CSV table of C-alpha atoms in Angstrom, one decimal:
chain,number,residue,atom,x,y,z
A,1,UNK,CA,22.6,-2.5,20.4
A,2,UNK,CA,26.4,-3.5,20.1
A,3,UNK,CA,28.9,-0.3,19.9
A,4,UNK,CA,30.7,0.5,17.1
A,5,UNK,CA,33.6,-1.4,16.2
A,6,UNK,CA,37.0,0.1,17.5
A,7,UNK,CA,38.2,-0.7,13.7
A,8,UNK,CA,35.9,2.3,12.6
A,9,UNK,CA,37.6,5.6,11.3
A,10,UNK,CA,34.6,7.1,10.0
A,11,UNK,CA,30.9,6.9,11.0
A,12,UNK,CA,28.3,6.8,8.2
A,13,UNK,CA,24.2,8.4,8.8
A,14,UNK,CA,21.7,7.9,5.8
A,15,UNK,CA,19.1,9.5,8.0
A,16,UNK,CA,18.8,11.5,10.6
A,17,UNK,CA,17.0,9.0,12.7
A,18,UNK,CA,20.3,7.1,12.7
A,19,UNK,CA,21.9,9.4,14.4
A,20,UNK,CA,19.1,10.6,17.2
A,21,UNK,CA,19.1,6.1,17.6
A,22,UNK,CA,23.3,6.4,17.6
A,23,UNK,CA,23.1,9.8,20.3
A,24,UNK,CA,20.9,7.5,22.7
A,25,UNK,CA,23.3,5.2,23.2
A,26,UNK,CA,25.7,5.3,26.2
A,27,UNK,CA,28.7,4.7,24.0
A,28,UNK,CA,32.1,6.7,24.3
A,29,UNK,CA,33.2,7.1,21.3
A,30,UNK,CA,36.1,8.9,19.8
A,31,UNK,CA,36.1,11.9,17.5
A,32,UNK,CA,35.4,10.1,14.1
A,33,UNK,CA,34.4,12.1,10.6
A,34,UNK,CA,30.9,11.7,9.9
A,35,UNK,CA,29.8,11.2,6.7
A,36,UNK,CA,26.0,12.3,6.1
A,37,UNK,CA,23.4,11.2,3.3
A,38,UNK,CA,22.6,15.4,3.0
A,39,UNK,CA,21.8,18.7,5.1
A,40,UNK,CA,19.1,17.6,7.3
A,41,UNK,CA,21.3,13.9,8.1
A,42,UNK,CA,24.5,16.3,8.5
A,43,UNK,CA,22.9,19.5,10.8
A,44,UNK,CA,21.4,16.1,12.9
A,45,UNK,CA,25.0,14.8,13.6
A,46,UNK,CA,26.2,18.5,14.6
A,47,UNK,CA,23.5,18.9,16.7
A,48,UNK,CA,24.7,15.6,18.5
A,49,UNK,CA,28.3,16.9,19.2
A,50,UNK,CA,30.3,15.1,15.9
A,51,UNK,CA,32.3,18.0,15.1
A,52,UNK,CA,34.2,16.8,11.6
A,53,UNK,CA,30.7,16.4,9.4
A,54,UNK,CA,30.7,15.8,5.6
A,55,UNK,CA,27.7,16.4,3.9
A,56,UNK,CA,26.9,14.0,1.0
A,57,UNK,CA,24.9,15.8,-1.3
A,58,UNK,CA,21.6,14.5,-0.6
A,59,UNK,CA,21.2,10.9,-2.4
A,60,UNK,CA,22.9,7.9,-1.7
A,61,UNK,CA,24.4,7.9,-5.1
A,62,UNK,CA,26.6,11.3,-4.3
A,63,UNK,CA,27.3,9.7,-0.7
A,64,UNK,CA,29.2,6.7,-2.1
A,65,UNK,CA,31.1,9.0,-4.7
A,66,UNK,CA,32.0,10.7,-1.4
A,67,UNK,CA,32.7,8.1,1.0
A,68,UNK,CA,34.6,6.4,-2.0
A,69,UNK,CA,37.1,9.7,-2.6
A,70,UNK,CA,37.3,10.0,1.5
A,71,UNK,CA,40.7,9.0,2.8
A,72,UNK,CA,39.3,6.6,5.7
A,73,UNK,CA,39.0,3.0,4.2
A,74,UNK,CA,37.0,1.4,7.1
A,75,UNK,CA,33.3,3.1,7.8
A,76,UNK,CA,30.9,2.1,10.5
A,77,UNK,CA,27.3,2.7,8.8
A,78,UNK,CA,25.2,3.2,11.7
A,79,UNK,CA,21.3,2.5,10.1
A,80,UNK,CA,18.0,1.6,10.4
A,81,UNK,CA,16.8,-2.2,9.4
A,82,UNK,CA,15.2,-1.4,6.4
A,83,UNK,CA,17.8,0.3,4.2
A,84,UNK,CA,17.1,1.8,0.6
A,85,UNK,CA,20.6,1.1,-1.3
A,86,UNK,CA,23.6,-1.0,-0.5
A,87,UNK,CA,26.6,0.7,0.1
A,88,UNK,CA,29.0,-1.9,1.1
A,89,UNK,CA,29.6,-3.6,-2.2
A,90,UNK,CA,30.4,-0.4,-4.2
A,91,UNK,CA,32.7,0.5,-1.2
A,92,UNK,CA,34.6,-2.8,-1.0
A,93,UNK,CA,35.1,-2.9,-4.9
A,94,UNK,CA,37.2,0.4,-4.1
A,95,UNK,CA,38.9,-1.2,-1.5
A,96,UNK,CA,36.9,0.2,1.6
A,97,UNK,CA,35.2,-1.7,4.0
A,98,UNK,CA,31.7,-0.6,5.3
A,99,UNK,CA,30.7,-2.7,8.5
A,100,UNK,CA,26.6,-2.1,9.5
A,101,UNK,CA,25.5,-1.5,12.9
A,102,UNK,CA,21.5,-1.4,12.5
A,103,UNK,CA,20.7,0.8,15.5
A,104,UNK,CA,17.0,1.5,15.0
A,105,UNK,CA,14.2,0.1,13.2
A,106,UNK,CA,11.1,1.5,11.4
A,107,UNK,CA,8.0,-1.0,11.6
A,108,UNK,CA,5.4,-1.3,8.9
A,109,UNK,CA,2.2,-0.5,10.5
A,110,UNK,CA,-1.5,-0.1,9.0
A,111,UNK,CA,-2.6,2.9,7.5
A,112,UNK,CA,-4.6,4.7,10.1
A,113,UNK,CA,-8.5,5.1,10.0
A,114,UNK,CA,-8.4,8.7,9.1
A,115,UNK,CA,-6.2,8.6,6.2
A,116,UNK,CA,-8.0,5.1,4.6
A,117,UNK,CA,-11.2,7.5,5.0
A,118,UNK,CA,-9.5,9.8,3.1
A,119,UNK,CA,-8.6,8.3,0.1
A,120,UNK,CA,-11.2,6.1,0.2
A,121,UNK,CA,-13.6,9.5,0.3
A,122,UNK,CA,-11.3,11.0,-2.0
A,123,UNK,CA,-10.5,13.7,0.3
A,124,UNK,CA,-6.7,13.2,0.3
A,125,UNK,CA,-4.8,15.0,-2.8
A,126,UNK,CA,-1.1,14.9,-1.8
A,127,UNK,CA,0.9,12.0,-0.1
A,128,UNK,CA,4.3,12.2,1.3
A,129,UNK,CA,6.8,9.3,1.0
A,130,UNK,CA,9.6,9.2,3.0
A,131,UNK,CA,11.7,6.0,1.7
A,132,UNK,CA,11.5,3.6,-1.4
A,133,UNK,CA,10.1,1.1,1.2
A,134,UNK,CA,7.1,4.0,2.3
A,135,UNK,CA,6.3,4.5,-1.4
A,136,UNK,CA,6.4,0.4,-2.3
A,137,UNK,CA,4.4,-0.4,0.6
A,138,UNK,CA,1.6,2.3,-0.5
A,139,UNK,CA,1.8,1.0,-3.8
A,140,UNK,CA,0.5,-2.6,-2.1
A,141,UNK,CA,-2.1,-0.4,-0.3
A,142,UNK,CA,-3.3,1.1,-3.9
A,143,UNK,CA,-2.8,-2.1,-5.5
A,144,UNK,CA,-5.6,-3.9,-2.8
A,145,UNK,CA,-8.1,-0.9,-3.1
A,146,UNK,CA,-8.4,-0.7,-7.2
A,147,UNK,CA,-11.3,2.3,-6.7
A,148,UNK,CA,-8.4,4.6,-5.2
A,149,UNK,CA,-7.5,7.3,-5.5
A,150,UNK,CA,-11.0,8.6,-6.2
A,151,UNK,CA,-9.9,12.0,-6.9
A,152,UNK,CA,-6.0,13.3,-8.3
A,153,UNK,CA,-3.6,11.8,-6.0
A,154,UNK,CA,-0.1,13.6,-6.3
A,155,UNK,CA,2.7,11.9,-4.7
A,156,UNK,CA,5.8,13.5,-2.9
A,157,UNK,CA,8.6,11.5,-2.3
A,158,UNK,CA,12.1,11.9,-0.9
A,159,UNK,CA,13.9,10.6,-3.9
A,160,UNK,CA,14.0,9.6,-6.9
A,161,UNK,CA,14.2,5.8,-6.3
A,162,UNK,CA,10.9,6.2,-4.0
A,163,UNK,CA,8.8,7.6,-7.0
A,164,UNK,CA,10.0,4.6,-9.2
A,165,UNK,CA,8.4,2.4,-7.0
A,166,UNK,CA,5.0,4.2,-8.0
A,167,UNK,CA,5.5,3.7,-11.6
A,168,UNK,CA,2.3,2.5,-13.1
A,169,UNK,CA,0.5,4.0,-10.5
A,170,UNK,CA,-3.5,5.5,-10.6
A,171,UNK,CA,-1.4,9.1,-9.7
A,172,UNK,CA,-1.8,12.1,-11.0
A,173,UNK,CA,1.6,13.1,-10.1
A,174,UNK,CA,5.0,12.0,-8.7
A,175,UNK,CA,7.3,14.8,-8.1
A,176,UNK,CA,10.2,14.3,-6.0
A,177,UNK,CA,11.0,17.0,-3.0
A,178,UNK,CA,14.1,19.2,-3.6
A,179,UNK,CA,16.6,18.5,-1.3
């Protein structure tokens, strides 16, 4: 993983993975503001040792109103592959410059035996869904067993942007977890 660019004045989480990825590097870097997605993102980077943390309400729609009132102009958005909204095009039309540094990576894997039993037994009735890609990627899974959910499914996801991807769903609910 490269280190972040000396250009940086500010570092940028959108999930607490990010920064466990960022704390297991063996980089020295210097005392840069954090700016965090929410609480859980911004209790991760104190627990790391950043000391200058600004929580960013929680969605990545509060986070860019942040990072676009903070005084830094150059952020180094240290992230996962997969990410759920684009923050460097709403940053550089404010005249701030967001450079990514993709430091960990969540792979797609199969749902397990136990939980395929499950719905396909209709045994599960709630699913959590931890990112837009989580909640599109069980959408596929619904969308190749047609017979699923067998009994009422509810859905929990992160944010509001994960439960539109279950629009049209066979659910009987979609709420979206307080953050």
């Amino acid at each position: 993983v490269p280190v972040p660019s000396p250009e940086a004045e500010a570092l940028v989480f959108t999930s607490a993975n990010a920064v466990a990825a960022a704390a297991s590097q063996d980089w020295a870097l210097p005392p840069l503001p954090v700016y965090a997605v929410g609480a859980r993102t911004a209790a991760a980077a104190r627990a790391a040792g950043h000391d200058t943390v600004i929580d960013g309400g929680g969605e990545a729609a509060s986070l860019l109103d942040v990072l676009t009132a903070a005084p830094e102009r150059t952020f180094c958005h240290l992230r996962g592959h997969h990410v759920a909204r684009d923050l460097a095009a709403p940053l550089a039309a404010a005249g701030k410059r967001l450079m990514a540094l993709t430091v960990y990576d969540a792979v797609a894997v199969p749902l397990y035996p136990r939980p395929m039993g499950a719905l396909a037994e209709g045994r599960a009735r709630t699913i959590g869904l931890w990112s837009p890609r989580a909640a599109a990627l069980f959408a596929e899974i619904l969308a190749a067993h047609p017979d699923w959910p067998r009994h009422p499914l509810t859905a929990v996801t992160i944010s509001a942007r994960a439960a539109a991807a279950l629009t049209g769903l066979r659910l009987h609910d979609v709420r979206v977890a307080e953050v």
